[in-house]
């Protein structure tokens, strides 16, 4: 029962997956997210993770469908790594049905791109951490922060290929 699971959760964390892509892909994305989920759950057992990714645009082009399939593959892989952890897969939902889940989140960990924008634009008070495959993560973080909320620079961080739990998560998940 999703509403009951949401009510019973001490913290809610969005994990958003890009899937295999030639653009800005983080190596071993599923393993990084699973590692973070396990560490957070060890500290806060009642944490609920919302698995998210790209929302399908209406055009359903071959490229979009391929990206959706890649993201679905990563979510399937990570769900097998999340044994014993509370999670909901939001990826089959249309974007409009995901927004209420986003509003309940305490923190987000996302790939560089549209999911950060959805959470950042609509709920700039929710702190987040951006995973990027770019060689200049600080520049990526500044650019995305400027796109979403000038009042809170620094709430978003970027770190390529790292499973380290960021300081932002430690503050948000107390």
XYZ file of N, CA, C and O in Angstrom:
696
model
N 0.844 -1.172 0.000
C 0.000 0.000 0.000
C 0.894 1.241 0.000
O 1.517 1.562 1.012
N 0.945 1.943 -1.111
C 1.865 3.074 -1.278
C 1.627 4.214 -0.295
O 2.569 4.676 0.333
N 0.386 4.698 -0.123
C 0.206 5.806 0.830
C 0.630 5.426 2.249
O 1.227 6.229 2.959
N 0.351 4.212 2.661
C 0.741 3.773 3.998
C 2.259 3.712 4.133
O 2.822 4.115 5.142
N 2.913 3.214 3.098
C 4.375 3.143 3.100
C 4.981 4.540 3.194
O 5.957 4.761 3.899
N 4.379 5.496 2.495
C 4.859 6.879 2.543
C 4.695 7.441 3.960
O 5.593 8.082 4.480
N 3.555 7.195 4.599
C 3.301 7.711 5.945
C 4.242 7.107 6.975
O 4.638 7.758 7.922
N 4.568 5.839 6.813
C 5.397 5.135 7.789
C 6.882 5.434 7.645
O 7.667 5.085 8.522
N 7.272 6.077 6.582
C 8.692 6.318 6.312
C 9.209 7.504 7.104
O 8.578 8.555 7.149
N 10.378 7.316 7.710
C 11.011 8.382 8.464
C 11.603 9.422 7.515
O 11.524 10.612 7.761
N 12.208 8.963 6.424
C 12.773 9.836 5.392
C 12.416 9.268 4.028
O 12.252 8.059 3.864
N 12.325 10.168 3.038
C 12.026 9.762 1.661
C 13.115 10.332 0.758
O 13.400 11.540 0.792
N 13.729 9.448 -0.029
C 14.845 9.825 -0.894
C 14.534 9.418 -2.331
O 14.165 8.273 -2.584
N 14.673 10.354 -3.261
C 14.506 10.060 -4.681
C 15.851 9.591 -5.233
O 16.868 10.249 -5.041
N 15.846 8.450 -5.913
C 17.015 7.969 -6.645
C 16.621 7.952 -8.110
O 15.724 7.214 -8.506
N 17.259 8.764 -8.918
C 16.870 8.860 -10.317
C 17.983 8.371 -11.228
O 19.117 8.806 -11.130
N 17.627 7.484 -12.140
C 18.564 6.767 -12.994
C 18.532 7.282 -14.421
O 17.471 7.519 -14.971
N 19.700 7.386 -15.020
C 19.787 7.747 -16.433
C 19.722 6.496 -17.295
O 19.136 6.483 -18.352
N 20.360 5.441 -16.864
C 20.477 4.255 -17.711
C 21.670 4.412 -18.621
O 22.301 5.465 -18.671
N 22.008 3.382 -19.318
C 23.170 3.452 -20.209
C 22.896 4.451 -21.314
O 21.893 4.367 -22.003
N 23.793 5.402 -21.437
C 23.619 6.474 -22.406
C 25.004 6.985 -22.786
O 25.899 7.005 -21.951
N 25.181 7.421 -24.040
C 26.477 7.990 -24.405
C 26.708 9.364 -23.770
O 27.811 9.869 -23.778
N 25.670 9.953 -23.198
C 25.788 11.290 -22.607
C 25.809 11.221 -21.086
O 24.907 10.662 -20.474
N 26.816 11.776 -20.466
C 26.859 12.018 -19.022
C 26.521 10.793 -18.175
O 25.908 10.904 -17.137
N 26.927 9.625 -18.598
C 26.618 8.415 -17.846
C 27.637 8.188 -16.741
O 28.828 8.340 -16.956
N 27.160 7.823 -15.589
C 28.022 7.476 -14.470
C 28.283 5.975 -14.544
O 27.370 5.181 -14.764
N 29.528 5.589 -14.375
C 29.902 4.181 -14.436
C 29.298 3.448 -13.250
O 29.373 3.923 -12.115
N 28.680 2.308 -13.500
C 28.101 1.450 -12.468
C 27.031 2.164 -11.649
O 26.988 2.085 -10.422
N 26.143 2.839 -12.346
C 25.084 3.631 -11.727
C 24.249 2.817 -10.736
O 23.991 3.259 -9.615
N 23.846 1.619 -11.112
C 23.012 0.791 -10.232
C 23.742 0.464 -8.936
O 23.163 0.522 -7.848
N 25.014 0.123 -9.036
C 25.794 -0.226 -7.846
C 25.959 0.981 -6.923
O 25.877 0.850 -5.703
N 26.179 2.157 -7.490
C 26.316 3.368 -6.678
C 25.027 3.635 -5.914
O 25.041 3.865 -4.700
N 23.898 3.600 -6.619
C 22.620 3.878 -5.963
C 22.301 2.834 -4.893
O 21.829 3.174 -3.811
N 22.556 1.581 -5.187
C 22.289 0.521 -4.205
C 23.173 0.694 -2.972
O 22.713 0.536 -1.831
N 24.433 1.039 -3.182
C 25.352 1.247 -2.070
C 24.876 2.394 -1.180
O 24.861 2.286 0.055
N 24.488 3.488 -1.780
C 23.981 4.632 -1.024
C 22.711 4.239 -0.269
O 22.553 4.548 0.919
N 21.792 3.538 -0.939
C 20.539 3.129 -0.294
C 20.802 2.250 0.926
O 20.174 2.429 1.981
N 21.721 1.325 0.818
C 22.029 0.453 1.947
C 22.650 1.232 3.104
O 22.303 1.008 4.270
N 23.551 2.167 2.783
C 24.178 2.947 3.857
C 23.175 3.850 4.547
O 23.195 3.986 5.772
N 22.292 4.484 3.775
C 21.279 5.339 4.390
C 20.338 4.492 5.251
O 20.009 4.861 6.376
N 19.924 3.341 4.730
C 19.017 2.470 5.474
C 19.665 1.942 6.754
O 18.985 1.755 7.763
N 20.968 1.704 6.739
C 21.657 1.288 7.962
C 21.576 2.369 9.036
O 21.480 2.066 10.219
N 21.602 3.629 8.615
C 21.498 4.752 9.563
C 20.060 5.070 9.920
O 19.755 5.431 11.048
N 19.179 4.999 8.923
C 17.766 5.362 9.108
C 16.926 4.233 8.505
O 16.579 4.265 7.314
N 16.595 3.215 9.295
C 15.940 2.014 8.755
C 14.610 2.256 8.036
O 14.277 1.536 7.119
N 13.873 3.245 8.430
C 12.560 3.480 7.822
C 12.605 4.392 6.601
O 11.623 5.056 6.287
N 13.707 4.441 5.901
C 13.821 5.288 4.715
C 13.110 4.626 3.543
O 13.226 3.430 3.324
N 12.368 5.428 2.790
C 11.708 4.977 1.560
C 12.445 5.597 0.388
O 12.686 6.812 0.356
N 12.804 4.776 -0.593
C 13.483 5.248 -1.793
C 12.499 5.236 -2.956
O 11.803 4.245 -3.185
N 12.435 6.351 -3.660
C 11.594 6.485 -4.849
C 12.490 6.339 -6.062
O 13.351 7.179 -6.302
N 12.332 5.264 -6.814
C 13.146 5.023 -8.005
C 12.504 5.756 -9.171
O 11.329 5.578 -9.461
N 13.296 6.564 -9.855
C 12.764 7.430 -10.896
C 13.740 7.468 -12.061
O 14.848 6.959 -11.980
N 13.332 8.072 -13.134
C 14.180 8.213 -14.305
C 13.485 9.082 -15.329
O 12.579 9.829 -14.999
N 13.885 8.947 -16.569
C 13.303 9.800 -17.599
C 11.809 9.527 -17.720
O 11.345 8.414 -17.503
N 11.070 10.575 -18.029
C 9.650 10.445 -18.326
C 9.533 10.415 -19.844
O 10.196 11.170 -20.540
N 8.711 9.522 -20.343
C 8.571 9.404 -21.794
C 7.809 10.585 -22.379
O 6.677 10.846 -21.989
N 8.426 11.318 -23.302
C 7.671 12.357 -24.005
C 6.649 11.699 -24.938
O 6.713 10.498 -25.194
N 5.761 12.497 -25.418
C 4.684 11.951 -26.232
C 5.139 11.458 -27.594
O 4.446 10.666 -28.221
N 6.290 11.922 -28.080
C 6.682 11.558 -29.446
C 7.071 10.089 -29.598
O 6.962 9.526 -30.661
N 7.538 9.453 -28.542
C 7.876 8.023 -28.569
C 8.848 7.664 -29.698
O 8.724 6.633 -30.342
N 9.815 8.548 -29.925
C 10.800 8.276 -30.962
C 11.649 7.075 -30.574
O 11.691 6.658 -29.420
N 12.338 6.533 -31.536
C 13.192 5.368 -31.282
C 14.250 5.691 -30.222
O 14.539 4.895 -29.349
N 14.832 6.907 -30.299
C 15.848 7.309 -29.323
C 15.265 7.375 -27.906
O 15.865 6.903 -26.949
N 14.086 7.963 -27.782
C 13.445 8.087 -26.470
C 13.108 6.710 -25.911
O 13.340 6.421 -24.737
N 12.575 5.852 -26.738
C 12.244 4.496 -26.289
C 13.501 3.730 -25.878
O 13.485 2.972 -24.907
N 14.601 3.947 -26.575
C 15.861 3.285 -26.221
C 16.367 3.791 -24.870
O 16.833 3.002 -24.037
N 16.259 5.086 -24.618
C 16.677 5.637 -23.322
C 15.796 5.110 -22.200
O 16.271 4.790 -21.114
N 14.502 5.006 -22.464
C 13.579 4.476 -21.460
C 13.918 3.014 -21.161
O 13.931 2.593 -20.001
N 14.213 2.243 -22.174
C 14.578 0.832 -21.983
C 15.879 0.716 -21.185
O 16.003 -0.143 -20.302
N 16.847 1.588 -21.473
C 18.126 1.563 -20.741
C 17.897 1.894 -19.275
O 18.450 1.253 -18.381
N 17.077 2.899 -18.995
C 16.773 3.271 -17.618
C 16.019 2.148 -16.916
O 16.295 1.805 -15.769
N 15.088 1.517 -17.605
C 14.343 0.393 -17.026
C 15.273 -0.761 -16.672
O 15.104 -1.420 -15.642
N 16.268 -0.993 -17.512
C 17.246 -2.053 -17.266
C 18.027 -1.777 -15.986
O 18.255 -2.676 -15.169
N 18.440 -0.515 -15.786
C 19.181 -0.149 -14.582
C 18.285 -0.274 -13.352
O 18.710 -0.789 -12.317
N 17.039 0.175 -13.447
C 16.124 0.072 -12.305
C 15.879 -1.392 -11.957
O 15.856 -1.759 -10.781
N 15.744 -2.239 -12.961
C 15.558 -3.668 -12.684
C 16.784 -4.225 -11.964
O 16.673 -4.981 -10.996
N 17.967 -3.834 -12.420
C 19.198 -4.301 -11.783
C 19.286 -3.811 -10.343
O 19.590 -4.571 -9.422
N 19.004 -2.513 -10.129
C 19.121 -1.970 -8.777
C 18.059 -2.564 -7.858
O 18.321 -2.787 -6.676
N 16.885 -2.851 -8.375
C 15.840 -3.413 -7.510
C 16.256 -4.776 -6.960
O 15.892 -5.128 -5.845
N 17.055 -5.518 -7.711
C 17.561 -6.791 -7.188
C 18.620 -6.563 -6.111
O 18.824 -7.409 -5.252
N 19.282 -5.404 -6.150
C 20.307 -5.074 -5.157
C 19.712 -4.448 -3.888
O 20.422 -4.219 -2.916
N 18.405 -4.150 -3.917
C 17.761 -3.470 -2.798
C 16.976 -4.418 -1.898
O 15.990 -4.011 -1.282
N 17.399 -5.638 -1.791
C 16.711 -6.605 -0.936
C 16.625 -6.061 0.487
O 17.615 -5.606 1.045
N 15.416 -6.074 1.040
C 15.207 -5.618 2.406
C 15.060 -4.121 2.554
O 14.966 -3.619 3.671
N 15.039 -3.383 1.458
C 14.928 -1.923 1.499
C 13.570 -1.515 0.933
O 13.098 -2.077 -0.055
N 12.931 -0.530 1.565
C 11.641 -0.022 1.089
C 11.856 0.875 -0.124
O 12.609 1.845 -0.039
N 11.181 0.536 -1.215
C 11.258 1.402 -2.386
C 9.990 1.293 -3.207
O 9.261 0.309 -3.139
N 9.738 2.354 -3.963
C 8.655 2.386 -4.936
C 9.258 2.765 -6.280
O 10.072 3.684 -6.348
N 8.852 2.090 -7.338
C 9.323 2.413 -8.680
C 8.330 3.375 -9.318
O 7.208 2.986 -9.656
N 8.726 4.627 -9.461
C 7.856 5.640 -10.064
C 7.935 5.648 -11.583
O 7.126 6.296 -12.238
N 8.904 4.951 -12.141
C 9.177 5.080 -13.577
C 7.997 4.742 -14.488
O 7.881 5.351 -15.550
N 7.096 3.826 -14.137
C 5.971 3.589 -15.050
C 4.922 4.708 -15.028
O 4.074 4.772 -15.911
N 4.977 5.583 -14.026
C 3.958 6.624 -13.882
C 4.197 7.779 -14.838
O 5.346 8.149 -15.087
N 3.117 8.392 -15.335
C 3.307 9.632 -16.101
C 3.862 10.718 -15.166
O 3.681 10.654 -13.947
N 4.522 11.685 -15.734
C 5.174 12.731 -14.955
C 4.208 13.396 -13.965
O 4.543 13.601 -12.798
N 2.987 13.698 -14.400
C 2.040 14.389 -13.521
C 1.736 13.585 -12.254
O 1.438 14.145 -11.215
N 1.824 12.266 -12.346
C 1.555 11.427 -11.177
C 2.776 11.242 -10.292
O 2.666 10.747 -9.166
N 3.940 11.641 -10.761
C 5.161 11.547 -9.959
C 5.323 12.748 -9.032
O 5.934 12.640 -7.976
N 4.796 13.893 -9.436
C 5.017 15.144 -8.708
C 4.629 15.059 -7.227
O 5.393 15.514 -6.368
N 3.479 14.474 -6.851
C 3.170 14.385 -5.415
C 4.216 13.585 -4.622
O 4.491 13.897 -3.460
N 4.816 12.602 -5.251
C 5.884 11.848 -4.583
C 7.107 12.737 -4.384
O 7.737 12.717 -3.332
N 7.447 13.516 -5.425
C 8.588 14.422 -5.316
C 8.400 15.383 -4.145
O 9.338 15.667 -3.404
N 7.187 15.893 -3.996
C 6.944 16.906 -2.960
C 7.174 16.363 -1.555
O 7.422 17.133 -0.628
N 7.089 15.069 -1.375
C 7.266 14.461 -0.050
C 8.719 14.122 0.254
O 9.041 13.721 1.380
N 9.612 14.305 -0.707
C 11.003 13.873 -0.540
C 11.779 14.777 0.415
O 11.523 15.980 0.518
N 12.743 14.157 1.092
C 13.659 14.878 1.971
C 14.993 15.156 1.279
O 15.737 16.042 1.692
N 15.288 14.382 0.248
C 16.583 14.480 -0.420
C 16.466 13.782 -1.770
O 15.642 12.890 -1.939
N 17.286 14.214 -2.746
C 17.324 13.483 -4.012
C 18.755 13.255 -4.453
O 19.651 14.054 -4.196
N 18.964 12.130 -5.084
C 20.234 11.756 -5.696
C 19.883 11.412 -7.133
O 19.092 10.499 -7.385
N 20.432 12.166 -8.071
C 19.993 12.000 -9.448
C 21.151 12.139 -10.425
O 22.183 12.711 -10.104
N 20.941 11.590 -11.603
C 21.867 11.811 -12.700
C 21.729 13.248 -13.159
O 20.735 13.916 -12.862
N 22.696 13.707 -13.897
C 22.627 15.049 -14.459
C 21.531 15.081 -15.510
O 21.498 14.266 -16.411
N 20.602 15.997 -15.374
C 19.570 16.124 -16.400
C 18.192 16.410 -15.852
O 18.030 16.981 -14.787
N 17.183 15.960 -16.571
C 15.814 16.425 -16.372
C 15.199 16.095 -15.026
O 14.374 16.846 -14.533
N 15.563 14.990 -14.399
C 14.935 14.702 -13.116
C 15.347 15.733 -12.086
O 14.531 16.209 -11.300
N 16.617 16.107 -12.101
C 17.029 17.179 -11.186
C 16.222 18.427 -11.454
O 15.764 19.095 -10.537
N 16.020 18.755 -12.718
C 15.264 19.963 -13.040
C 13.837 19.867 -12.514
O 13.307 20.833 -11.981
N 13.216 18.706 -12.659
C 11.829 18.572 -12.171
C 11.767 18.821 -10.678
O 10.922 19.576 -10.205
N 12.628 18.204 -9.909
C 12.614 18.390 -8.462
C 13.105 19.794 -8.113
O 12.486 20.501 -7.317
N 14.204 20.221 -8.723
C 14.781 21.527 -8.420
C 13.879 22.699 -8.754
O 13.788 23.663 -7.992
N 13.205 22.650 -9.878
C 12.316 23.750 -10.256
C 11.066 23.779 -9.389
O 10.624 24.837 -8.970
N 10.481 22.627 -9.157
C 9.217 22.584 -8.432
C 9.396 22.663 -6.918
O 8.549 23.211 -6.224
N 10.486 22.110 -6.415
C 10.693 22.033 -4.964
C 12.141 22.414 -4.622
O 12.920 21.573 -4.180
N 12.506 23.680 -4.814
C 13.904 24.078 -4.622
C 14.393 23.938 -3.184
O 15.596 23.966 -2.942
N 13.492 23.759 -2.242
C 13.908 23.590 -0.844
C 14.429 22.178 -0.560
O 15.053 21.948 0.475
N 14.205 21.237 -1.466
C 14.673 19.867 -1.262
C 16.137 19.791 -1.687
O 16.463 20.030 -2.845
N 17.035 19.462 -0.761
C 18.444 19.367 -1.133
C 18.698 18.133 -1.984
O 17.976 17.137 -1.892
N 19.717 18.222 -2.820
C 20.010 17.107 -3.692
C 21.472 16.976 -4.027
O 22.275 17.860 -3.731
N 21.780 15.879 -4.638
C 23.144 15.553 -5.029
C 23.092 15.041 -6.457
O 22.287 14.168 -6.775
N 23.919 15.601 -7.304
C 23.907 15.297 -8.725
C 25.109 14.446 -9.081
O 26.240 14.810 -8.774
N 24.870 13.300 -9.708
C 25.963 12.476 -10.219
C 26.188 12.840 -11.678
O 25.253 12.855 -12.471
N 27.414 13.134 -12.012
C 27.726 13.482 -13.384
C 28.985 12.768 -13.830
O 29.875 12.517 -13.027
N 29.034 12.435 -15.086
C 30.229 11.843 -15.659
C 31.183 12.883 -16.206
O 32.219 12.558 -16.760
N 30.858 14.164 -16.021
C 31.671 15.254 -16.526
C 32.965 15.366 -15.723
O 32.990 15.085 -14.529
N 34.029 15.802 -16.370
C 35.320 15.977 -15.699
C 35.357 17.213 -14.799
O 36.304 17.393 -14.045
N 34.341 18.079 -14.911
C 34.305 19.314 -14.116
C 33.030 19.347 -13.275
O 32.136 20.144 -13.529
N 32.924 18.492 -12.244
C 31.670 18.401 -11.491
C 31.258 19.700 -10.806
O 30.065 19.983 -10.695
N 32.225 20.510 -10.372
C 31.870 21.767 -9.707
C 31.168 22.709 -10.686
O 30.206 23.381 -10.333
N 31.663 22.768 -11.917
C 31.041 23.625 -12.939
C 29.636 23.121 -13.268
O 28.706 23.913 -13.430
N 29.476 21.804 -13.354
C 28.155 21.227 -13.626
C 27.196 21.578 -12.495
O 26.054 21.984 -12.725
N 27.652 21.448 -11.267
C 26.824 21.771 -10.109
C 26.384 23.236 -10.134
O 25.209 23.545 -9.928
N 27.331 24.140 -10.401
C 26.984 25.571 -10.466
C 25.961 25.838 -11.558
O 25.005 26.577 -11.355
N 26.154 25.236 -12.735
C 25.238 25.474 -13.848
C 23.831 25.014 -13.480
O 22.856 25.742 -13.660
N 23.704 23.811 -12.945
C 22.374 23.293 -12.594
C 21.745 24.079 -11.447
O 20.537 24.310 -11.449
N 22.538 24.486 -10.477
C 22.006 25.297 -9.386
C 21.465 26.609 -9.939
O 20.383 27.049 -9.554
N 22.184 27.232 -10.857
C 21.714 28.481 -11.462
C 20.436 28.284 -12.261
O 19.647 29.217 -12.398
N 20.211 27.112 -12.804
C 19.005 26.852 -13.589
C 17.776 26.677 -12.710
O 16.655 26.788 -13.183
N 17.971 26.357 -11.441
C 16.820 26.002 -10.618
C 16.527 26.982 -9.501
O 15.388 27.323 -9.277
N 17.530 27.407 -8.752
C 17.228 28.251 -7.593
C 18.451 29.070 -7.202
O 19.341 28.570 -6.536
N 18.451 30.317 -7.581
C 19.585 31.192 -7.274
C 19.700 31.469 -5.779
O 20.747 31.838 -5.301
N 18.620 31.294 -5.023
C 18.645 31.614 -3.598
C 19.424 30.592 -2.792
O 19.836 30.863 -1.692
N 19.601 29.396 -3.301
C 20.260 28.345 -2.530
C 21.468 27.770 -3.260
O 21.522 26.576 -3.490
N 22.441 28.603 -3.623
C 23.595 28.023 -4.300
C 24.302 27.038 -3.380
O 24.380 27.241 -2.180
N 24.762 25.973 -3.957
C 25.492 24.994 -3.183
C 24.646 23.870 -2.624
O 25.172 22.929 -2.066
N 23.322 23.944 -2.770
C 22.507 22.848 -2.254
C 22.672 21.613 -3.120
O 22.391 20.514 -2.703
N 23.162 21.811 -4.319
C 23.362 20.713 -5.249
C 24.853 20.505 -5.426
O 25.595 21.458 -5.604
N 25.301 19.290 -5.346
C 26.711 18.984 -5.549
C 26.835 17.945 -6.644
O 25.871 17.283 -6.983
N 28.009 17.818 -7.169
C 28.235 16.823 -8.215
C 29.529 16.079 -7.917
O 30.475 16.657 -7.420
N 29.545 14.804 -8.222
C 30.748 14.011 -7.995
C 30.720 12.816 -8.934
O 29.862 11.957 -8.797
N 31.633 12.768 -9.888
C 31.591 11.652 -10.832
C 32.048 10.346 -10.205
O 32.993 10.324 -9.424
N 31.323 9.298 -10.532
C 31.752 7.929 -10.222
C 32.052 7.713 -8.741
O 32.947 6.976 -8.380
N 31.304 8.328 -7.849
C 31.566 8.171 -6.430
C 30.336 7.680 -5.703
O 29.237 8.165 -5.933
N 30.512 6.726 -4.810
C 29.414 6.237 -3.986
C 29.469 6.841 -2.591
O 28.746 6.427 -1.709
N 30.344 7.816 -2.380
C 30.460 8.441 -1.065
C 29.159 9.163 -0.734
O 28.573 9.821 -1.589
N 28.700 9.032 0.503
C 27.503 9.742 0.923
C 27.882 11.209 1.126
O 28.732 11.529 1.948
N 27.295 12.122 0.342
C 27.715 13.520 0.392
C 27.281 14.210 1.685
O 26.360 13.775 2.361
N 27.952 15.309 2.008
C 27.619 16.093 3.194
C 26.170 16.553 3.150
O 25.495 16.587 4.170
N 25.669 16.899 1.958
C 24.279 17.345 1.831
C 23.322 16.267 2.296
O 22.309 16.530 2.924
N 23.629 15.011 1.983
C 22.772 13.904 2.409
C 22.849 13.738 3.920
O 21.831 13.519 4.572
N 24.034 13.871 4.479
C 24.165 13.756 5.941
C 23.336 14.806 6.657
O 22.696 14.526 7.656
N 23.310 16.039 6.126
C 22.507 17.098 6.749
C 21.021 16.847 6.537
O 20.222 17.016 7.451
N 20.624 16.453 5.337
C 19.199 16.273 5.022
C 18.604 15.048 5.690
O 17.415 14.984 5.949
N 19.432 14.059 5.969
C 18.930 12.784 6.473
C 19.242 12.585 7.955
O 19.476 11.494 8.412
N 19.192 13.639 8.719
C 19.399 13.538 10.177
C 18.126 13.103 10.831
O 17.053 13.352 10.449
